[in-house]
mmCIF file of C-alpha atoms and ligand atoms in Angstrom:
data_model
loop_
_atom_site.group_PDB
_atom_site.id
_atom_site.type_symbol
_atom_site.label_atom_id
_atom_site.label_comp_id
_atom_site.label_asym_id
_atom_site.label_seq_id
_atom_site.Cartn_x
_atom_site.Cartn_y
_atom_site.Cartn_z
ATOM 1 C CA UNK A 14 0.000 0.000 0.000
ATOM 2 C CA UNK A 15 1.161 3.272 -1.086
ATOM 3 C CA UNK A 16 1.524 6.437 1.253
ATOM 4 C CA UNK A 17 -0.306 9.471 -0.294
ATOM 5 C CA UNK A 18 1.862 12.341 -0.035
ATOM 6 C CA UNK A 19 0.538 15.978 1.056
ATOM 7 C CA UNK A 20 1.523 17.836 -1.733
ATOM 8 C CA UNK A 21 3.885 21.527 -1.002
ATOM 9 C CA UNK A 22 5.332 23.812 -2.721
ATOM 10 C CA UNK A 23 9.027 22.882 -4.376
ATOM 11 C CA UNK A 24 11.628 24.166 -2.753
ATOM 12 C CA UNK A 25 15.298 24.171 -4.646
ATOM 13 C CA UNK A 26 18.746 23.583 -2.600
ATOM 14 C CA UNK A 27 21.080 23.614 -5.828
ATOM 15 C CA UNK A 28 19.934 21.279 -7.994
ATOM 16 C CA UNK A 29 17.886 18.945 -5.005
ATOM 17 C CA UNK A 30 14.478 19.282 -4.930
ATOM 18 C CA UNK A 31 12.156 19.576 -1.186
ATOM 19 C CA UNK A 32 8.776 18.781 -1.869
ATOM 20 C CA UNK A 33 5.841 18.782 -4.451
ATOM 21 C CA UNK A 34 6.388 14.897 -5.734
ATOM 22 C CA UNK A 35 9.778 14.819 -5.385
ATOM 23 C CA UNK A 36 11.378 12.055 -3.551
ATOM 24 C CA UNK A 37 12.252 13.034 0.287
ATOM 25 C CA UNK A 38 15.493 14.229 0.448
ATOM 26 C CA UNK A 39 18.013 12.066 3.110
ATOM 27 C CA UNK A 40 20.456 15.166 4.914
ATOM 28 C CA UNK A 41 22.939 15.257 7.353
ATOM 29 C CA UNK A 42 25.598 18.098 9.243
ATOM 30 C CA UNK A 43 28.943 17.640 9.520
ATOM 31 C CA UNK A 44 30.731 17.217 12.954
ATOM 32 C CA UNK A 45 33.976 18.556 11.802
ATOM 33 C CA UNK A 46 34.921 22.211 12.481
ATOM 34 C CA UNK A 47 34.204 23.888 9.275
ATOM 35 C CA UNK A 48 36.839 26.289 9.134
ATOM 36 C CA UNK A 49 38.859 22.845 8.245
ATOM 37 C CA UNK A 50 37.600 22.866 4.881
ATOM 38 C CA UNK A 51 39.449 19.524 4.018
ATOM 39 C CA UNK A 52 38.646 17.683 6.721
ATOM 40 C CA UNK A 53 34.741 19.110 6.029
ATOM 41 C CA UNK A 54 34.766 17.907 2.773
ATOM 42 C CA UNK A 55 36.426 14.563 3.098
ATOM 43 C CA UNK A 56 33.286 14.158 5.441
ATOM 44 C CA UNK A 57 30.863 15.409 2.709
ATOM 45 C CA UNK A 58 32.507 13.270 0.189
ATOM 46 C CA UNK A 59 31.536 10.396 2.403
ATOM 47 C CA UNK A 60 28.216 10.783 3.171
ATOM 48 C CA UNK A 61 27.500 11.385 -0.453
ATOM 49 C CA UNK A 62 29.025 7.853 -0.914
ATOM 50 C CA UNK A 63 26.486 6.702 1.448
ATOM 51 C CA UNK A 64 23.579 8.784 -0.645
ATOM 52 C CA UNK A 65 23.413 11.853 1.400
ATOM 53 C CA UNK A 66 22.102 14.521 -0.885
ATOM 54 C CA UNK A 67 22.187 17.323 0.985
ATOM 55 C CA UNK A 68 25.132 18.317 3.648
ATOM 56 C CA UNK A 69 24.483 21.096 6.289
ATOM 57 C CA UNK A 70 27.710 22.645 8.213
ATOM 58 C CA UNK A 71 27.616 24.744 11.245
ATOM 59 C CA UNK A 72 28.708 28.828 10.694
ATOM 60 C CA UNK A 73 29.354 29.964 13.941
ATOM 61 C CA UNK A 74 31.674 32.439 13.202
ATOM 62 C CA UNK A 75 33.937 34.396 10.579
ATOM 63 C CA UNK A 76 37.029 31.771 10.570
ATOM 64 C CA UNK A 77 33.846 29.042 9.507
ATOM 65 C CA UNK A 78 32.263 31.151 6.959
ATOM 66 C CA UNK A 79 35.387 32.035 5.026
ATOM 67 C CA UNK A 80 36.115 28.331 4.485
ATOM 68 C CA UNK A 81 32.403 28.317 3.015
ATOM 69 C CA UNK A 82 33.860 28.808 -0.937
ATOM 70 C CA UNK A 83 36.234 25.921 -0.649
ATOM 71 C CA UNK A 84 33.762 23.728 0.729
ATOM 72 C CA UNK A 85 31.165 24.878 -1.513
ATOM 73 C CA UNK A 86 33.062 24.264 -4.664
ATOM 74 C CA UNK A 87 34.877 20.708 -3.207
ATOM 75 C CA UNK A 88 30.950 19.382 -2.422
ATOM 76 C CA UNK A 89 29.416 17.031 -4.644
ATOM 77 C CA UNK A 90 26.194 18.057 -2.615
ATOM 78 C CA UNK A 91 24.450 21.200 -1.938
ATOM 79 C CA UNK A 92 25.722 22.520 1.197
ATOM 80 C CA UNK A 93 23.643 24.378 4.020
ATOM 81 C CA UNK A 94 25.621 26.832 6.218
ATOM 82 C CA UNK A 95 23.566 26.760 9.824
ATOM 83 C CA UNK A 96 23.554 30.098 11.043
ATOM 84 C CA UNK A 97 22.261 31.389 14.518
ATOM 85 C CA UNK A 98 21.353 35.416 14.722
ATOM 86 C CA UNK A 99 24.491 36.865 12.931
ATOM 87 C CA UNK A 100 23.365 38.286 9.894
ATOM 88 C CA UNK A 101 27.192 39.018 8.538
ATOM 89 C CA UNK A 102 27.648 35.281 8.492
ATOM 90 C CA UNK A 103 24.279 34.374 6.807
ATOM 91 C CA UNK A 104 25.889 37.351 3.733
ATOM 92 C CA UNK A 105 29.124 35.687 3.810
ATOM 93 C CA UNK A 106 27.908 32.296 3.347
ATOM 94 C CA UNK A 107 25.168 33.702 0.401
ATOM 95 C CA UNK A 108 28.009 35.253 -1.039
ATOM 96 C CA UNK A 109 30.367 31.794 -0.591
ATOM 97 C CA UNK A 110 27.741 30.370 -2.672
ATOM 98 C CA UNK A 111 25.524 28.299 -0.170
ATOM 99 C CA UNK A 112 22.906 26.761 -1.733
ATOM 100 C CA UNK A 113 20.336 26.875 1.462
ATOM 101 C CA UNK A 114 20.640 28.770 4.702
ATOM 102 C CA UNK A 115 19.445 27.115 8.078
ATOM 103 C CA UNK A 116 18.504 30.953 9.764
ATOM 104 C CA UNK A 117 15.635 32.194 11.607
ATOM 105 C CA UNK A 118 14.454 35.544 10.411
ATOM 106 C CA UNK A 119 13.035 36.527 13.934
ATOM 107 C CA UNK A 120 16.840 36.013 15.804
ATOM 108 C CA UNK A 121 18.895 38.016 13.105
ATOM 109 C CA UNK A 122 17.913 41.601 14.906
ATOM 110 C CA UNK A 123 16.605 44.433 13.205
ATOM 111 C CA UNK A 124 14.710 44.732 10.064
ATOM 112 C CA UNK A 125 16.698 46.271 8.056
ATOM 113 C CA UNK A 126 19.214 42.936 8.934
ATOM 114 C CA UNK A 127 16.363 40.615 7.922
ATOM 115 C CA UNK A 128 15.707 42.554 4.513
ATOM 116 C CA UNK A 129 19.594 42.442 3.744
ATOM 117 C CA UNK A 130 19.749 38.857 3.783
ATOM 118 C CA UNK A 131 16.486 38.171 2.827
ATOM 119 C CA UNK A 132 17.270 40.183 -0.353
ATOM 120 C CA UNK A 133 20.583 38.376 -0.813
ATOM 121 C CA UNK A 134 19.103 35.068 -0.873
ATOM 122 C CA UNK A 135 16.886 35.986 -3.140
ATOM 123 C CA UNK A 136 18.695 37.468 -5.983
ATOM 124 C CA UNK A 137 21.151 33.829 -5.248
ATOM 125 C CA UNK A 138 17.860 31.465 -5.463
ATOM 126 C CA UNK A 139 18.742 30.254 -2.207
ATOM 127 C CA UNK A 140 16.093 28.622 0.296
ATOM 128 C CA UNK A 141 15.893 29.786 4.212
ATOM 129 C CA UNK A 142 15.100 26.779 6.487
ATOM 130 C CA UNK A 143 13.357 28.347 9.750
ATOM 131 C CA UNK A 144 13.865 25.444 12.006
ATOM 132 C CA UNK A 145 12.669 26.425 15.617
ATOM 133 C CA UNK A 146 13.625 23.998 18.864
ATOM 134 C CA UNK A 147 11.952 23.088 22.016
ATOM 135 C CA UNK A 148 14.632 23.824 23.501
ATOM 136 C CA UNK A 149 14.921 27.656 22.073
ATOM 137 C CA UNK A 150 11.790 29.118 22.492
ATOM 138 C CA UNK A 151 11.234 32.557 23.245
ATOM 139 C CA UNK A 152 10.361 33.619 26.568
ATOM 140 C CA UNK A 153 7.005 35.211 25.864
ATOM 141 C CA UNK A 154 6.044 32.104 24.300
ATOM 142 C CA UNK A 155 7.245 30.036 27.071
ATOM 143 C CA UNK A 156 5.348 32.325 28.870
ATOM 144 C CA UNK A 157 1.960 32.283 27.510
ATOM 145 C CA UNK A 158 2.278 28.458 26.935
ATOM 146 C CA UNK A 159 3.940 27.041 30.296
ATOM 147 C CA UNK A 160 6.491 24.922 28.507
ATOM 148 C CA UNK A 161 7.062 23.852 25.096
ATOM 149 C CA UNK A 162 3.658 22.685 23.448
ATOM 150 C CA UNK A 163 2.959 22.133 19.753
ATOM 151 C CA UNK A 164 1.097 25.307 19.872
ATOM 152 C CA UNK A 165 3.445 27.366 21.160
ATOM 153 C CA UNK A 166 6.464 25.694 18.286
ATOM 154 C CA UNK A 167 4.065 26.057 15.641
ATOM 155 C CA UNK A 168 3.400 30.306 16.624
ATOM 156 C CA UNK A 169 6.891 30.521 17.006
ATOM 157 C CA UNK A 170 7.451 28.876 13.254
ATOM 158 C CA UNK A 171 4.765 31.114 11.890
ATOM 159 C CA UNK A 172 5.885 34.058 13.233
ATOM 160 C CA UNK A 173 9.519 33.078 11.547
ATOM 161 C CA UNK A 174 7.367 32.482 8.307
ATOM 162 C CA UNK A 175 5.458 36.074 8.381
ATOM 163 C CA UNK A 176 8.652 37.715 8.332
ATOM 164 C CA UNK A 177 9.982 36.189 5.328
ATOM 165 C CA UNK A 178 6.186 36.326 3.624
ATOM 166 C CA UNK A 179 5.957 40.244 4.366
ATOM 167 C CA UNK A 180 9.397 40.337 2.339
ATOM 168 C CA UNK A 181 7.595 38.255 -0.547
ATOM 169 C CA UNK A 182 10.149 35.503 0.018
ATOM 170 C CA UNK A 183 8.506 31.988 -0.320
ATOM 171 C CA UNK A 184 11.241 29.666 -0.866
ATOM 172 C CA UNK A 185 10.779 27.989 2.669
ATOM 173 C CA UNK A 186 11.407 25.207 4.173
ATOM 174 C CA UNK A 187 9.950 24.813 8.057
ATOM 175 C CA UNK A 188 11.399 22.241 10.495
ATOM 176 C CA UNK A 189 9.840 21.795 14.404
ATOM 177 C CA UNK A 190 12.265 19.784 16.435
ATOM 178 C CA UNK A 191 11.902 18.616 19.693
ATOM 179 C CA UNK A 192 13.376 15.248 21.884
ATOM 180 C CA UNK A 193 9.941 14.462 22.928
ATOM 181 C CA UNK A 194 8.290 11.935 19.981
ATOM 182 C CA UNK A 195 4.179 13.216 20.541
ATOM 183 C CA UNK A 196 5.402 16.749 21.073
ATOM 184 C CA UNK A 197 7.384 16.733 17.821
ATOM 185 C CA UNK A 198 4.518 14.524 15.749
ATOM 186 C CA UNK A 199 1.879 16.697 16.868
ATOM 187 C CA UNK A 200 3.553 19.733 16.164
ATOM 188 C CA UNK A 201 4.116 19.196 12.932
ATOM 189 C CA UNK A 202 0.971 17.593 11.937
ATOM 190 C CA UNK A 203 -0.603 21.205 13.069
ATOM 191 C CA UNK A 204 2.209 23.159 11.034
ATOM 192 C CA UNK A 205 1.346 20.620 8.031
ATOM 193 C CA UNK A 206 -2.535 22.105 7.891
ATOM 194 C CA UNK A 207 -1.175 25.456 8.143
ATOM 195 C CA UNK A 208 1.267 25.988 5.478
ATOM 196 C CA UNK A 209 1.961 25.293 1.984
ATOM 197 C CA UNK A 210 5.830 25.024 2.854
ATOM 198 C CA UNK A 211 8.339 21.451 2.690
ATOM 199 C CA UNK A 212 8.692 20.664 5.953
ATOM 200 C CA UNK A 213 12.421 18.945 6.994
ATOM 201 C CA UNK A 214 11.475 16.225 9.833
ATOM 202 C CA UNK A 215 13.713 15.120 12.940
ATOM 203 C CA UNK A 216 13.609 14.638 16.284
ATOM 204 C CA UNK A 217 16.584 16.588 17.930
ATOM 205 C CA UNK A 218 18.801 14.641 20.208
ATOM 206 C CA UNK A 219 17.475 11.329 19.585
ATOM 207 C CA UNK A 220 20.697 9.515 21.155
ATOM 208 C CA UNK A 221 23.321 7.210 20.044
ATOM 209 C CA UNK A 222 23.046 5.213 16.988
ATOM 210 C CA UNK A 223 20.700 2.340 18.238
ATOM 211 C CA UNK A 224 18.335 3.914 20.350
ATOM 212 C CA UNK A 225 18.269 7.384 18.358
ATOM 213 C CA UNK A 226 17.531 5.475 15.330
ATOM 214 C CA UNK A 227 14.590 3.752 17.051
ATOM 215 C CA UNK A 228 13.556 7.270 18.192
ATOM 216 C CA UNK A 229 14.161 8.804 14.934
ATOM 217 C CA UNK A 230 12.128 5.857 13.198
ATOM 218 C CA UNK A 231 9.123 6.052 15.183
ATOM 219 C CA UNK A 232 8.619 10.109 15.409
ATOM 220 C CA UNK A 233 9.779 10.357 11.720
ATOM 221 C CA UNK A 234 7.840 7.475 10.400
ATOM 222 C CA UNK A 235 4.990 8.312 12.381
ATOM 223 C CA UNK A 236 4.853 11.646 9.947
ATOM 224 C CA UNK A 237 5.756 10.282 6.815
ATOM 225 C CA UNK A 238 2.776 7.847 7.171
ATOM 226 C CA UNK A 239 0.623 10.779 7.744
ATOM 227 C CA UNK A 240 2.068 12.256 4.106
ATOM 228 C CA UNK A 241 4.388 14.785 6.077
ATOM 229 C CA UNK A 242 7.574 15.519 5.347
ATOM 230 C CA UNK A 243 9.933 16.803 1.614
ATOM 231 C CA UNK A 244 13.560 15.872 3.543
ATOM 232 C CA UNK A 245 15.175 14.521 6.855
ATOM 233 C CA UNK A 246 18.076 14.161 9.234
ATOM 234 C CA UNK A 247 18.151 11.626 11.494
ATOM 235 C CA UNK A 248 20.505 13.413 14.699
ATOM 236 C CA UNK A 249 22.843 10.571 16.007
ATOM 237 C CA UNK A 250 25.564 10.884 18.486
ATOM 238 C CA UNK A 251 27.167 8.751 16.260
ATOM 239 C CA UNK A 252 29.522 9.223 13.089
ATOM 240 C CA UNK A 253 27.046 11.045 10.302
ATOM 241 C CA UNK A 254 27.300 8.612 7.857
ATOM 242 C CA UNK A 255 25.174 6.256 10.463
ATOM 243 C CA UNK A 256 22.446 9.144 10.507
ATOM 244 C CA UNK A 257 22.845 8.701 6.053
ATOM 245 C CA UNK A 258 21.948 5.062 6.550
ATOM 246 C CA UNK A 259 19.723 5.462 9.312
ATOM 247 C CA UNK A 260 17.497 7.788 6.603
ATOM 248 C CA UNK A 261 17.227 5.989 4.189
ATOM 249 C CA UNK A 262 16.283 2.739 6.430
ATOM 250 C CA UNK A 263 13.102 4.451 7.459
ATOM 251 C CA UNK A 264 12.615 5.698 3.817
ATOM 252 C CA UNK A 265 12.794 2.378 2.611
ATOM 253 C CA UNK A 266 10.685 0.450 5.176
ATOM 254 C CA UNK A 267 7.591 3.012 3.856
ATOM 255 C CA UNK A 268 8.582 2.267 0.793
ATOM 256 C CA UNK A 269 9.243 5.880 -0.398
ATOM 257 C CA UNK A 270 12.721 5.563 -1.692
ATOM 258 C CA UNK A 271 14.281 2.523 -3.286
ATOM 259 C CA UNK A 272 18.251 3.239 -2.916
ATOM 260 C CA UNK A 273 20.192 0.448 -2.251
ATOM 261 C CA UNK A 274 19.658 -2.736 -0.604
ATOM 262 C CA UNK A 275 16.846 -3.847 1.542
ATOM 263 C CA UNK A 276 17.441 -6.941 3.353
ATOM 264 C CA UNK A 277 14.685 -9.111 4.432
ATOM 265 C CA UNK A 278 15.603 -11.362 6.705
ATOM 266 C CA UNK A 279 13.266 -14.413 9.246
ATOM 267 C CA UNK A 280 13.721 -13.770 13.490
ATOM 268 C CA UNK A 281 14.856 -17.688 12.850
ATOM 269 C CA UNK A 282 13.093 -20.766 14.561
ATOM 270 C CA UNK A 283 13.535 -23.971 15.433
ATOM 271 C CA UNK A 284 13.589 -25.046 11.601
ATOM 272 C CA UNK A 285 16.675 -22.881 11.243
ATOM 273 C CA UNK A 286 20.102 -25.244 10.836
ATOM 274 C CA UNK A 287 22.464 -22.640 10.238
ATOM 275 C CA UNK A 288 23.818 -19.522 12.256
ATOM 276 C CA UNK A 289 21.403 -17.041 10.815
ATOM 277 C CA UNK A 290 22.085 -14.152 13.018
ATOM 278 C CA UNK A 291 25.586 -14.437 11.570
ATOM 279 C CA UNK A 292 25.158 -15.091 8.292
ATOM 280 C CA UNK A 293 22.528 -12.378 7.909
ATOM 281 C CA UNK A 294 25.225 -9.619 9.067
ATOM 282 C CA UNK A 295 27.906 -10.749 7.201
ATOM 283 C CA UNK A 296 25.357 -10.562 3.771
ATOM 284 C CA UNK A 297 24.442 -7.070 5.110
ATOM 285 C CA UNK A 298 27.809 -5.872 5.642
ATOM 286 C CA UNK A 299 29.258 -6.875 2.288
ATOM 287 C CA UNK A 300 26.403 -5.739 0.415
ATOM 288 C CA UNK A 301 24.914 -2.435 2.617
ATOM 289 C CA UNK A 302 27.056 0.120 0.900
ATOM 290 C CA UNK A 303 25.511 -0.762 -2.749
ATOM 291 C CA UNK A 304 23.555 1.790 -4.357
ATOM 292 C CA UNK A 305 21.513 -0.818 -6.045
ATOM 293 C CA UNK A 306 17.436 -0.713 -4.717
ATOM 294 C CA UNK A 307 17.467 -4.410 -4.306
ATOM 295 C CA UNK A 308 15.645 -6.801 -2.298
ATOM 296 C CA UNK A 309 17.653 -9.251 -0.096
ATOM 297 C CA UNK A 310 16.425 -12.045 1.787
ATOM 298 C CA UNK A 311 18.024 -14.656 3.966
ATOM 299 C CA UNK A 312 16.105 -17.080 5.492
ATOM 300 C CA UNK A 313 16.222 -19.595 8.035
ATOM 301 C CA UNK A 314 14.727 -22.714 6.158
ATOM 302 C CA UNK A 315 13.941 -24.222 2.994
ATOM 303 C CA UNK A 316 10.723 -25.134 2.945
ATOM 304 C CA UNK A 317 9.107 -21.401 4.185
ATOM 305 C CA UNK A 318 11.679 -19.557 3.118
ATOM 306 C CA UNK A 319 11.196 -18.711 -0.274
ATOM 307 C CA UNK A 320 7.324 -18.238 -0.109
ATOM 308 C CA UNK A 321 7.978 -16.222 2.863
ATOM 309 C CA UNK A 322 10.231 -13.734 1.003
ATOM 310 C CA UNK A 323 8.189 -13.905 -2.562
ATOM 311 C CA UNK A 324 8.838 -10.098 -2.062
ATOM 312 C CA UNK A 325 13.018 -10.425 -2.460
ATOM 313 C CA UNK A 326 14.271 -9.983 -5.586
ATOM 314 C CA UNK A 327 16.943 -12.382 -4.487
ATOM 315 C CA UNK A 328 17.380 -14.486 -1.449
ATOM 316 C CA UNK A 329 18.969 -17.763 0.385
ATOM 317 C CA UNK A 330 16.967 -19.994 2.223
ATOM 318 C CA UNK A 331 19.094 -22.041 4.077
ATOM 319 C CA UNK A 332 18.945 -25.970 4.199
ATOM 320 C CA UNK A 333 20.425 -28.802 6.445
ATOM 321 C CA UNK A 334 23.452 -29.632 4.327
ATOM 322 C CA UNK A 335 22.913 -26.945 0.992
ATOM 323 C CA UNK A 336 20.663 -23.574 0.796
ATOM 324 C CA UNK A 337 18.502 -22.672 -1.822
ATOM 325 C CA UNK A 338 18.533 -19.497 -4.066
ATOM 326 C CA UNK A 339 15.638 -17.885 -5.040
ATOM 327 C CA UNK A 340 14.408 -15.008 -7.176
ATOM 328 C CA UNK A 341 11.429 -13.924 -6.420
ATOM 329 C CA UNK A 342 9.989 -16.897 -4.593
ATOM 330 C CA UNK A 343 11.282 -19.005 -7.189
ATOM 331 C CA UNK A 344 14.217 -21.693 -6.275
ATOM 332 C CA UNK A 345 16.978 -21.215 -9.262
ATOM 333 C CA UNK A 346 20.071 -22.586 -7.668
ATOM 334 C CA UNK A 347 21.832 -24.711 -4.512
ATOM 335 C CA UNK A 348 24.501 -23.618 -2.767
ATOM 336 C CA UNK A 349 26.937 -25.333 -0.522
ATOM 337 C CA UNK A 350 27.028 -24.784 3.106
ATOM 338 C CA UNK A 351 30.544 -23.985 3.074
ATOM 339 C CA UNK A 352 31.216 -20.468 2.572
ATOM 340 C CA UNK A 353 27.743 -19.543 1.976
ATOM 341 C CA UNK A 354 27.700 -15.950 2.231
ATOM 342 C CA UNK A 355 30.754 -15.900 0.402
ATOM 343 C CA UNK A 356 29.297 -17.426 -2.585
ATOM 344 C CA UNK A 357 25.697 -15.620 -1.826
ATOM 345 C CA UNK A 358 27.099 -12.232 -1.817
ATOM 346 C CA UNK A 359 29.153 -13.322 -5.505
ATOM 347 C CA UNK A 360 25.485 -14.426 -6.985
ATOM 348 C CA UNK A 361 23.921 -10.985 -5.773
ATOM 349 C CA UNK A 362 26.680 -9.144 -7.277
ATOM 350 C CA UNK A 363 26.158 -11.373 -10.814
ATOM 351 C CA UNK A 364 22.195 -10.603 -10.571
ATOM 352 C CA UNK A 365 22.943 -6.850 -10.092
ATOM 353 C CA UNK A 366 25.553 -6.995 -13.008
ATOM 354 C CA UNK A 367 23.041 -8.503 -15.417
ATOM 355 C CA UNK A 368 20.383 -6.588 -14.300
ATOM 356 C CA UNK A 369 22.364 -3.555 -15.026
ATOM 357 C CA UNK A 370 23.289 -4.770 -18.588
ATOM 358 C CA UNK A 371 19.606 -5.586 -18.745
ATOM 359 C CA UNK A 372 18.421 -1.692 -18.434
ATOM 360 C CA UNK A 373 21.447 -0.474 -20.208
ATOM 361 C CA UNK A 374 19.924 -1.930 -23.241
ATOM 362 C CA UNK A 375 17.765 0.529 -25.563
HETATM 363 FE FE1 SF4 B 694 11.449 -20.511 10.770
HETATM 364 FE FE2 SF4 B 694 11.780 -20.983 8.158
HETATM 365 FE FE3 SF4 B 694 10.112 -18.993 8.953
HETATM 366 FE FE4 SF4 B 694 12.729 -18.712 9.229
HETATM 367 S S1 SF4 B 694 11.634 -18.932 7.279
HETATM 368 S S2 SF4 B 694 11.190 -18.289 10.789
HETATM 369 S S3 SF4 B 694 13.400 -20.782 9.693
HETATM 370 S S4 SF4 B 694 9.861 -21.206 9.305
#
């Protein structure tokens, strides 16, 4: 079953589309101090191995914002400088060539400030991402609301958004982030009735790469099965390239993007007469970094196995003495027991070949 998408506006980082039908957009920030530009973009280089389209840095100050050309021109991603209430940095990264600031309009002072950079990113076609934080509110809203609510993120996003509408500037993008899972979902599902902006989902300090990914997974997922969301960043304490693969994990258990592998694989019973558990991880490590969208399946036994994983496009169901290789439910080979993901992983990578050839063709 297929999730309907709300339909937003488009939104254009560079040459990545945020919303309208476009696919959702996997991100992630760099953890390296940006005024190293080499060491930044060896880290952007690698999460665009991984798939990460879209690479956001931190600009806290002057030293970070004049390394912004280098990285810039070095990325084979659009970059997103991440700028808190200094206008001067938000001009120097527009005029370093950014192709999205992270700013909110409300923090940069007066409005003179606002129109300066508003105007700049204009005349550059470059996108402002308002992304307001529990953990940031303003006073007067903490005020009026107690603590942070959904209401009081979503005011505090719209009145970001009516600055930036007042200046005729529509090239938005809105994120709402908060550690709390029902504070975060609800939030956004108000801000999703509300405006006609892309809308960049997370859920800010999720935790290290297990349990932030189950965080991440359920808040994020909860949304995207509503139709909510054009891009997101799963935050991990945890090297970025996790938070890459993380993404594209959830994106690919909805079923709304198809890059690289997705392994299918049974919890294992009492049918099962090989190390599974084992087998399964060494077939995910050797064949997780593909960029393939592939179906994998390893299963415990031969007799369920295949019918259980109809869905793979190719998968091992493993026997007493040989395992059985199937392609979509159907059994086309044996394999020896000896070596088996060896020899697994060297069929997938033959099926992916000819497949390849296959759509090559005119
Ligand atoms: Fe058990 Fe076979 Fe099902 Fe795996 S595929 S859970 S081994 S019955």
């Amino acid at each position: 079953m297929e999730i309907t998408r709300r339909l937003t506006d488009t939104v254009q980082a560079g040459p990545v589309s945020m919303g309208g039908r476009h696919p959702i957009v996997v991100q992630s920030m760099t953890n390296t101090r940006t005024e190293d530009a080499a060491a930044t973009l060896a880290q952007i280089r690698r999460l665009a191995e991984c798939g990460c389209e879209i690479a956001r840095v931190a600009v806290p100050h002057l030293e970070a914002a004049n390394s912004l050309a280098a990285i810039v021109k070095g990325s084979p991603i659009p970059v997103v400088a991440d700028i808190h209430f200094d206008h001067r940095l938000a001009l120097a990264a527009l005029e370093a060539g950014v192709h999205k600031l992270r700013i909110n309009p409300g923090n940069i002072g007066s409005a003179a400030r606002v129109a300066e950079v508003v105007n700049a990113a204009r005349q550059r076609g470059v996108p402002i991402r308002i992304g307001v934080n529990a953990g940031s509110l303003g006073r007067e809203l903490l005020r009026k609301y107690g603590h942070p609510t959904p209401e009081a993120l979503v005011e505090s996003a719209l009145s970001h958004v009516r600055i930036l509408q007042d200046l005729d500037f529509h090239a938005i993008v809105i994120s709402l982030k908060a550690s709390d899972i029902p504070l975060t979902v609800a939030a956004y599902r108000q801000l999703a009735e509300q405006v006609p902006y892309p809308l960049h989902l997370g859920i800010t300090e999720a935790g290290t790469a297990y349990a932030g990914t189950v965080t991440s997974a359920i808040g994020i997922g909860a949304l995207l099965l509503d139709g909510i969301g054009a891009t997101i960043r799963v935050s991990l304490t945890a090297p970025p390239e996790e938070e890459v693969r993380a993404g594209f994990a959830i994106l690919k258990a909805l079923g709304l993007r198809r890059r690289g592998p997705r392994f299918i694989s049974c919890p294992s019973c009492g049918r099962t007469a090989v190390d599974l558990i084992g087998l399964a991880n060494d077939i995910e490590t050797a064949l997780g970094g593909l960029p393939d969208p592939v179906v994998i399946a390893v299963m415990g036994c031969e007799v369920n196995g295949p019918g259980e994983a109809a869905e793979a496009d190719i998968g091992l169901a493993c026997g007493q003495k040989a395992s059985l290789l199937f392609q979509k439910g159907k059994v086309v080979k044996k394999l020896a027991n000896a070596n088996l993901a060896e020899a697994f992983v060297a069929e997938v990578h033959a099926f992916l070949a000819a497949r390849r050839l296959e759509e090559s063709r005119p």
